[in-house]
XYZ file of C-alpha atoms in Angstrom:
406
model
C 8.800 9.271 9.497
C 11.302 12.214 10.558
C 9.620 14.077 7.332
C 6.198 14.552 9.218
C 2.781 13.121 9.442
C 1.851 14.373 5.965
C 4.777 12.157 4.116
C 4.072 9.511 6.170
C 0.307 9.665 5.263
C 1.585 10.278 1.442
C 3.686 7.309 1.472
C 1.081 5.214 3.273
C -1.598 5.946 1.126
C 0.398 5.790 -2.389
C 1.743 2.456 -0.898
C -1.671 0.982 -0.768
C -2.395 1.934 -4.249
C 0.697 0.005 -5.452
C -0.452 -2.791 -3.391
C -3.503 -2.755 -5.057
C -1.974 -2.863 -8.523
C 0.807 -5.785 -7.321
C -2.044 -7.494 -6.227
C -3.590 -8.307 -9.620
C 0.068 -9.621 -10.431
C -0.058 -12.045 -7.130
C -2.486 -14.141 -8.514
C -0.312 -14.868 -11.615
C 2.612 -15.623 -9.294
C 0.213 -18.176 -7.508
C -0.893 -19.763 -10.645
C 2.719 -20.012 -11.311
C 3.689 -21.410 -7.966
C 1.115 -23.941 -8.085
C 1.808 -25.457 -11.609
C 5.480 -25.506 -11.328
C 5.399 -27.140 -7.786
C 2.925 -29.761 -9.569
C 5.269 -30.174 -12.578
C 8.140 -30.356 -9.953
C 6.371 -33.309 -7.880
C 5.638 -35.100 -10.732
C 9.110 -34.842 -12.160
C 8.707 -32.692 -15.512
C 10.981 -29.703 -15.246
C 10.572 -28.934 -19.061
C 6.852 -28.494 -18.178
C 7.782 -26.188 -15.116
C 10.402 -24.246 -17.622
C 7.119 -23.916 -20.008
C 5.004 -22.229 -17.414
C 7.888 -19.641 -16.106
C 8.082 -18.542 -19.945
C 4.554 -17.749 -19.883
C 4.459 -16.319 -16.633
C 7.376 -13.924 -17.292
C 5.940 -12.611 -20.771
C 2.556 -11.387 -18.941
C 4.310 -9.935 -15.816
C 6.194 -7.701 -18.598
C 3.137 -6.642 -20.391
C 1.251 -6.001 -17.401
C 3.986 -3.846 -15.413
C 4.394 -1.923 -18.827
C 0.763 -0.862 -18.992
C 0.908 0.085 -15.077
C 4.153 2.674 -15.931
C 1.738 4.395 -18.686
C -1.086 4.754 -16.244
C 1.206 6.205 -13.425
C 3.048 8.447 -15.381
C -0.543 10.449 -16.406
C -2.806 9.404 -13.554
C -0.951 9.663 -10.133
C -2.028 12.809 -8.444
C -5.779 11.996 -10.097
C -5.699 8.672 -8.236
C -4.684 10.045 -4.851
C -7.410 13.184 -5.387
C -10.130 10.369 -5.619
C -8.961 9.076 -2.245
C -9.993 12.157 -0.447
C -7.081 12.951 1.373
C -5.579 16.459 1.816
C -3.506 18.428 -0.547
C -0.470 17.982 1.666
C -0.688 14.257 1.520
C -1.366 14.491 -2.319
C 1.540 16.577 -2.784
C 3.629 14.019 -1.023
C 2.389 10.983 -2.073
C 1.902 11.583 -5.698
C 5.803 11.445 -7.203
C 6.280 8.350 -4.646
C 3.337 6.875 -6.691
C 4.580 7.786 -9.833
C 7.965 6.362 -9.578
C 6.671 3.159 -8.142
C 4.332 2.842 -10.864
C 6.999 3.295 -13.639
C 9.423 0.852 -11.659
C 6.763 -2.226 -11.764
C 8.653 -3.513 -14.659
C 11.589 -3.786 -12.022
C 9.349 -5.015 -9.313
C 7.444 -7.897 -11.524
C 10.802 -9.481 -12.989
C 11.886 -9.680 -9.241
C 8.432 -11.339 -7.988
C 8.764 -13.784 -11.250
C 12.054 -15.102 -10.545
C 11.425 -15.419 -6.850
C 8.250 -17.302 -7.357
C 10.135 -19.474 -9.878
C 12.755 -20.085 -7.197
C 10.389 -20.773 -4.346
C 7.858 -23.202 -6.593
C 10.908 -25.410 -7.604
C 11.979 -26.069 -3.969
C 14.501 -23.428 -3.064
C 13.789 -20.914 -0.656
C 17.256 -20.183 0.207
C 18.161 -18.542 -3.052
C 15.513 -15.778 -2.895
C 16.405 -15.174 0.730
C 19.700 -14.635 -0.224
C 18.467 -11.895 -2.929
C 16.107 -10.295 -0.682
C 18.793 -9.849 1.943
C 21.134 -8.368 -0.184
C 18.926 -5.792 -2.128
C 17.047 -4.758 0.795
C 20.216 -3.920 2.745
C 21.270 -1.724 -0.103
C 17.976 -0.062 -0.093
C 18.056 0.467 3.706
C 21.543 1.854 3.637
C 20.922 4.144 0.078
C 17.601 5.454 1.357
C 18.780 8.185 3.597
C 21.392 9.440 1.101
C 18.627 10.248 -1.241
C 15.981 11.051 1.435
C 18.060 13.564 3.247
C 20.469 14.703 0.785
C 23.828 13.193 2.417
C 27.117 13.528 1.250
C 26.837 14.375 -2.773
C 23.385 13.186 -3.159
C 20.486 15.674 -3.531
C 17.613 15.761 -1.196
C 14.674 14.275 -2.636
C 12.512 13.547 0.522
C 9.255 11.137 -0.378
C 10.572 11.080 -4.042
C 14.065 9.574 -2.759
C 11.996 6.492 -0.710
C 10.387 6.020 -4.321
C 13.580 6.142 -6.300
C 15.819 3.881 -3.717
C 12.950 1.555 -3.575
C 12.626 1.065 -7.629
C 16.331 0.741 -7.938
C 16.758 -1.817 -5.401
C 14.264 -3.805 -6.855
C 15.991 -3.373 -10.019
C 18.919 -4.893 -8.538
C 16.909 -7.869 -6.964
C 15.499 -8.529 -10.357
C 18.855 -8.715 -11.872
C 20.384 -11.166 -9.442
C 17.002 -13.279 -9.501
C 17.387 -13.528 -13.148
C 20.722 -14.688 -13.027
C 20.311 -17.382 -10.724
C 17.080 -18.734 -12.929
C 18.788 -18.564 -16.168
C 22.417 -19.845 -15.185
C 21.145 -22.859 -13.530
C 21.955 -22.477 -9.609
C 18.484 -23.564 -8.767
C 16.423 -26.929 -9.469
C 15.005 -25.452 -12.352
C 17.082 -23.892 -14.993
C 14.846 -21.611 -16.880
C 15.602 -21.123 -20.370
C 14.008 -19.246 -23.333
C 14.647 -21.996 -25.762
C 11.825 -22.883 -27.815
C 9.543 -20.231 -26.184
C 6.138 -19.541 -28.031
C 3.242 -18.123 -26.887
C 1.173 -21.062 -25.661
C -2.510 -19.589 -25.452
C -3.864 -22.716 -23.465
C -1.343 -22.511 -20.858
C -1.556 -18.724 -20.270
C -5.070 -19.471 -20.128
C -4.566 -22.148 -17.468
C -2.120 -19.781 -15.532
C -4.931 -17.237 -15.605
C -7.760 -19.177 -14.348
C -5.875 -20.718 -11.412
C -4.569 -17.048 -10.842
C -7.367 -15.045 -11.332
C -9.063 -16.041 -8.438
C -6.213 -15.145 -6.402
C -5.950 -11.695 -8.189
C -9.294 -10.789 -7.267
C -8.930 -11.744 -3.561
C -5.267 -9.559 -3.243
C -7.214 -6.907 -5.304
C -10.256 -6.947 -3.143
C -8.201 -7.156 0.220
C -6.185 -4.110 -0.809
C -9.462 -2.418 -2.249
C -10.990 -2.866 1.264
C -7.843 -1.333 2.900
C -8.355 1.636 0.634
C -11.869 1.931 1.547
C -11.120 1.636 5.312
C -8.420 4.450 4.753
C -11.279 6.639 3.240
C -13.454 6.069 6.221
C -10.381 7.486 8.402
C -9.864 10.541 6.288
C -12.483 12.582 7.933
C -10.616 12.319 11.256
C -7.785 14.372 9.906
C -4.155 13.630 8.947
C -2.848 12.256 12.034
C -5.620 9.546 12.444
C -4.521 8.590 8.393
C -0.740 8.510 9.136
C -1.386 6.533 12.426
C -3.420 4.007 10.310
C -1.106 3.674 7.420
C 1.992 3.408 9.853
C -0.104 0.327 11.761
C -0.358 -0.761 7.837
C 3.123 -0.776 7.564
C 3.887 -2.461 10.806
C 1.410 -5.138 10.026
C 3.067 -6.248 6.672
C 6.334 -6.542 8.898
C 4.353 -9.139 11.090
C 2.860 -10.478 8.029
C 6.051 -11.489 6.616
C 7.029 -14.417 8.421
C 3.435 -15.889 7.935
C 3.668 -15.351 4.201
C 6.736 -16.881 4.245
C 6.043 -20.244 6.040
C 2.874 -20.172 4.256
C 3.900 -20.110 1.028
C 6.550 -22.800 1.694
C 3.783 -25.129 2.655
C 1.546 -24.260 -0.369
C 4.603 -25.176 -2.710
C 5.013 -28.490 -0.285
C 1.587 -29.411 -0.518
C 1.255 -28.815 -4.388
C 4.675 -31.023 -4.591
C 3.154 -33.728 -2.659
C -0.080 -33.759 -4.493
C 1.843 -33.893 -7.817
C 3.324 -36.809 -6.155
C 0.374 -38.374 -5.170
C 0.792 -37.986 -1.599
C -2.395 -36.051 -0.479
C -2.044 -36.906 3.434
C 1.434 -35.301 3.252
C -0.061 -31.916 2.142
C -2.708 -32.126 4.722
C 0.027 -32.676 7.452
C 1.887 -29.696 5.869
C -1.020 -27.637 6.050
C -1.807 -28.309 9.944
C 1.860 -28.265 11.053
C 2.566 -24.731 9.382
C -0.689 -23.576 11.093
C 0.833 -24.557 14.556
C 4.203 -23.218 13.923
C 2.672 -20.021 12.900
C 0.238 -19.545 15.665
C 2.854 -20.108 18.313
C 5.149 -17.432 16.344
C 2.064 -15.094 16.074
C 1.319 -15.425 19.784
C 4.701 -14.178 20.865
C 4.512 -11.323 18.128
C 1.199 -9.894 19.251
C 2.414 -9.860 23.040
C 5.195 -8.285 22.327
C 3.905 -5.570 20.310
C 0.801 -5.077 22.844
C 3.289 -4.419 25.476
C 5.684 -2.446 23.715
C 3.487 -0.171 21.136
C 4.815 3.065 22.004
C 8.262 1.968 21.424
C 7.351 0.416 18.286
C 5.674 3.525 16.850
C 8.582 5.807 18.191
C 10.694 3.468 15.347
C 9.069 5.393 12.634
C 7.950 8.646 14.150
C 8.440 11.183 17.216
C 5.522 12.975 16.692
C 4.166 13.509 20.378
C 0.487 13.932 18.881
C 1.066 10.799 16.236
C 2.335 8.417 18.752
C -0.719 7.972 21.599
C -3.159 7.480 18.462
C -0.884 5.232 16.511
C 0.160 2.810 19.752
C -3.635 2.585 20.521
C -4.325 1.505 16.760
C -1.365 -1.206 17.099
C -2.447 -2.555 20.334
C -6.135 -3.038 18.695
C -4.193 -4.585 15.760
C -2.162 -7.118 17.625
C -5.549 -8.688 18.722
C -5.989 -10.014 14.966
C -2.170 -10.757 14.687
C -3.083 -13.757 16.911
C -5.009 -15.226 13.783
C -2.828 -14.122 10.977
C -0.741 -17.371 11.039
C -3.497 -19.858 11.127
C -5.368 -17.880 8.178
C -2.217 -17.928 5.985
C -1.092 -21.296 6.508
C -4.342 -22.898 5.666
C -5.115 -20.466 2.332
C -1.644 -20.765 1.031
C -1.926 -24.609 1.125
C -5.520 -24.631 -0.663
C -4.220 -22.117 -3.390
C -0.849 -23.742 -3.663
C -2.979 -26.929 -4.510
C -4.626 -24.964 -7.557
C -8.169 -24.221 -5.748
C -8.077 -20.445 -5.441
C -11.756 -19.797 -5.998
C -12.741 -20.559 -2.488
C -10.212 -18.279 -0.811
C -11.412 -15.325 -2.918
C -14.724 -15.997 -1.857
C -14.092 -16.403 1.717
C -12.086 -12.853 1.260
C -15.041 -11.131 -0.584
C -17.942 -12.429 1.835
C -15.479 -11.472 4.744
C -14.973 -8.132 3.373
C -17.739 -6.869 1.962
C -20.514 -8.582 4.522
C -18.504 -8.287 7.450
C -15.198 -5.808 7.792
C -16.402 -2.850 5.872
C -20.388 -2.596 6.942
C -18.831 -3.405 10.640
C -16.294 -0.382 10.033
C -19.012 1.799 8.829
C -21.266 1.331 11.688
C -18.859 1.161 14.407
C -16.956 4.538 13.395
C -20.223 6.412 12.470
C -22.880 5.088 14.457
C -21.782 3.234 17.520
C -19.374 5.987 19.033
C -16.142 4.526 18.621
C -14.922 6.935 15.951
C -11.594 5.823 14.126
C -11.299 3.013 16.506
C -13.904 1.548 15.133
C -12.265 0.759 11.895
C -9.677 -0.865 13.587
C -12.013 -3.144 15.615
C -13.753 -4.248 12.409
C -10.529 -5.521 10.686
C -10.034 -7.448 13.759
C -13.577 -8.789 13.429
C -12.775 -9.637 9.578
C -9.762 -11.857 10.917
C -12.054 -13.749 13.294
C -14.378 -14.481 9.986
C -11.531 -15.266 7.910
C -10.107 -18.007 10.116
C -13.504 -19.798 10.997
C -14.149 -20.074 7.281
C -10.613 -21.319 6.299
C -10.690 -23.872 9.168
C -14.041 -25.433 7.819
C -13.173 -25.516 4.371
C -9.562 -27.022 5.053
C -11.424 -29.432 6.786
C -13.766 -30.439 4.105
C -10.522 -31.571 1.934
C -12.294 -30.903 -1.313
C -9.155 -28.643 -2.107
C -6.944 -32.155 -2.628
C -9.015 -33.349 -5.683
C -8.084 -30.449 -7.745
């Protein structure tokens, strides 16, 4: 934030592209969690190990392909986003380095998903706390050139991200291969199991499409923002960063509910899987109410954490107050969606996401911003409307109970 609006916008736009690419892998991790949780619940650790082996190979292959794309096409990707030359200049190096660093990111996420699905959520937390503290501590040295380090600006932010992710991957690999979790991963008797790979992809592909569509929609919404200038783009991307922070507890408890639901279904206890979903939804909804009210009351203070730009603070504060209305629904959506996906029923969440994004959120954003006189704020209100549509659909499908038979 101290580097200015163009740097904020460059990192924000490049970050959305990185998230789009990562979301394709998220489907693999969803399939990984669902299958390992079922195997652990059924008392079959050797099957869980076999699933983790295949997922490790897939993630490495995918990340190497993305690294090559990043090396040659980083600038072209940002130019296609329609942002200004100053934003492209700041964002290209950030995008390229993060694409190259996909290998370390993918290894970290595979080990994290494996530990979580085995029923151990503490070890991934220890890993994350350690490497993120390291990340935060190292960042200013490379961004601002403190002490003996070079001043790299936005590039320094990307380098510290990739380096810290690599550290997290190394620790995560040590945990899963050393047997310090419920599932000890080994590459003994490894072979390419085409049938199992297809099962993982079959479960995970809808989740990948869902994640990619969500991030693609975010890029389109950003594209609708670009005519309003760099300040609007910077404010929007700042809000997305705050939203990511808000979504962390929702994702964490939601994933826990999904793992527990999968294990209970594997153990033949579907009624406990249902109770897990509703309990997680209640807990998360209470948490999100507290967070949303706090953000609404102290919006300017939240934005000042990231930037002191007097032109940016009023715009971004209004954005975040609008977003706070949508945060109220995040808990319910995350809990039910993760339980449904954790059961291996990943197609309905994909369809809910697709229909909601392309029939509600994006058309409404275009209409409200271009024809209803709301301008840049129309995009933000459309995002809230999309959240309302999603929560209604998830509650209806969860109550139908078809996900329990997968």
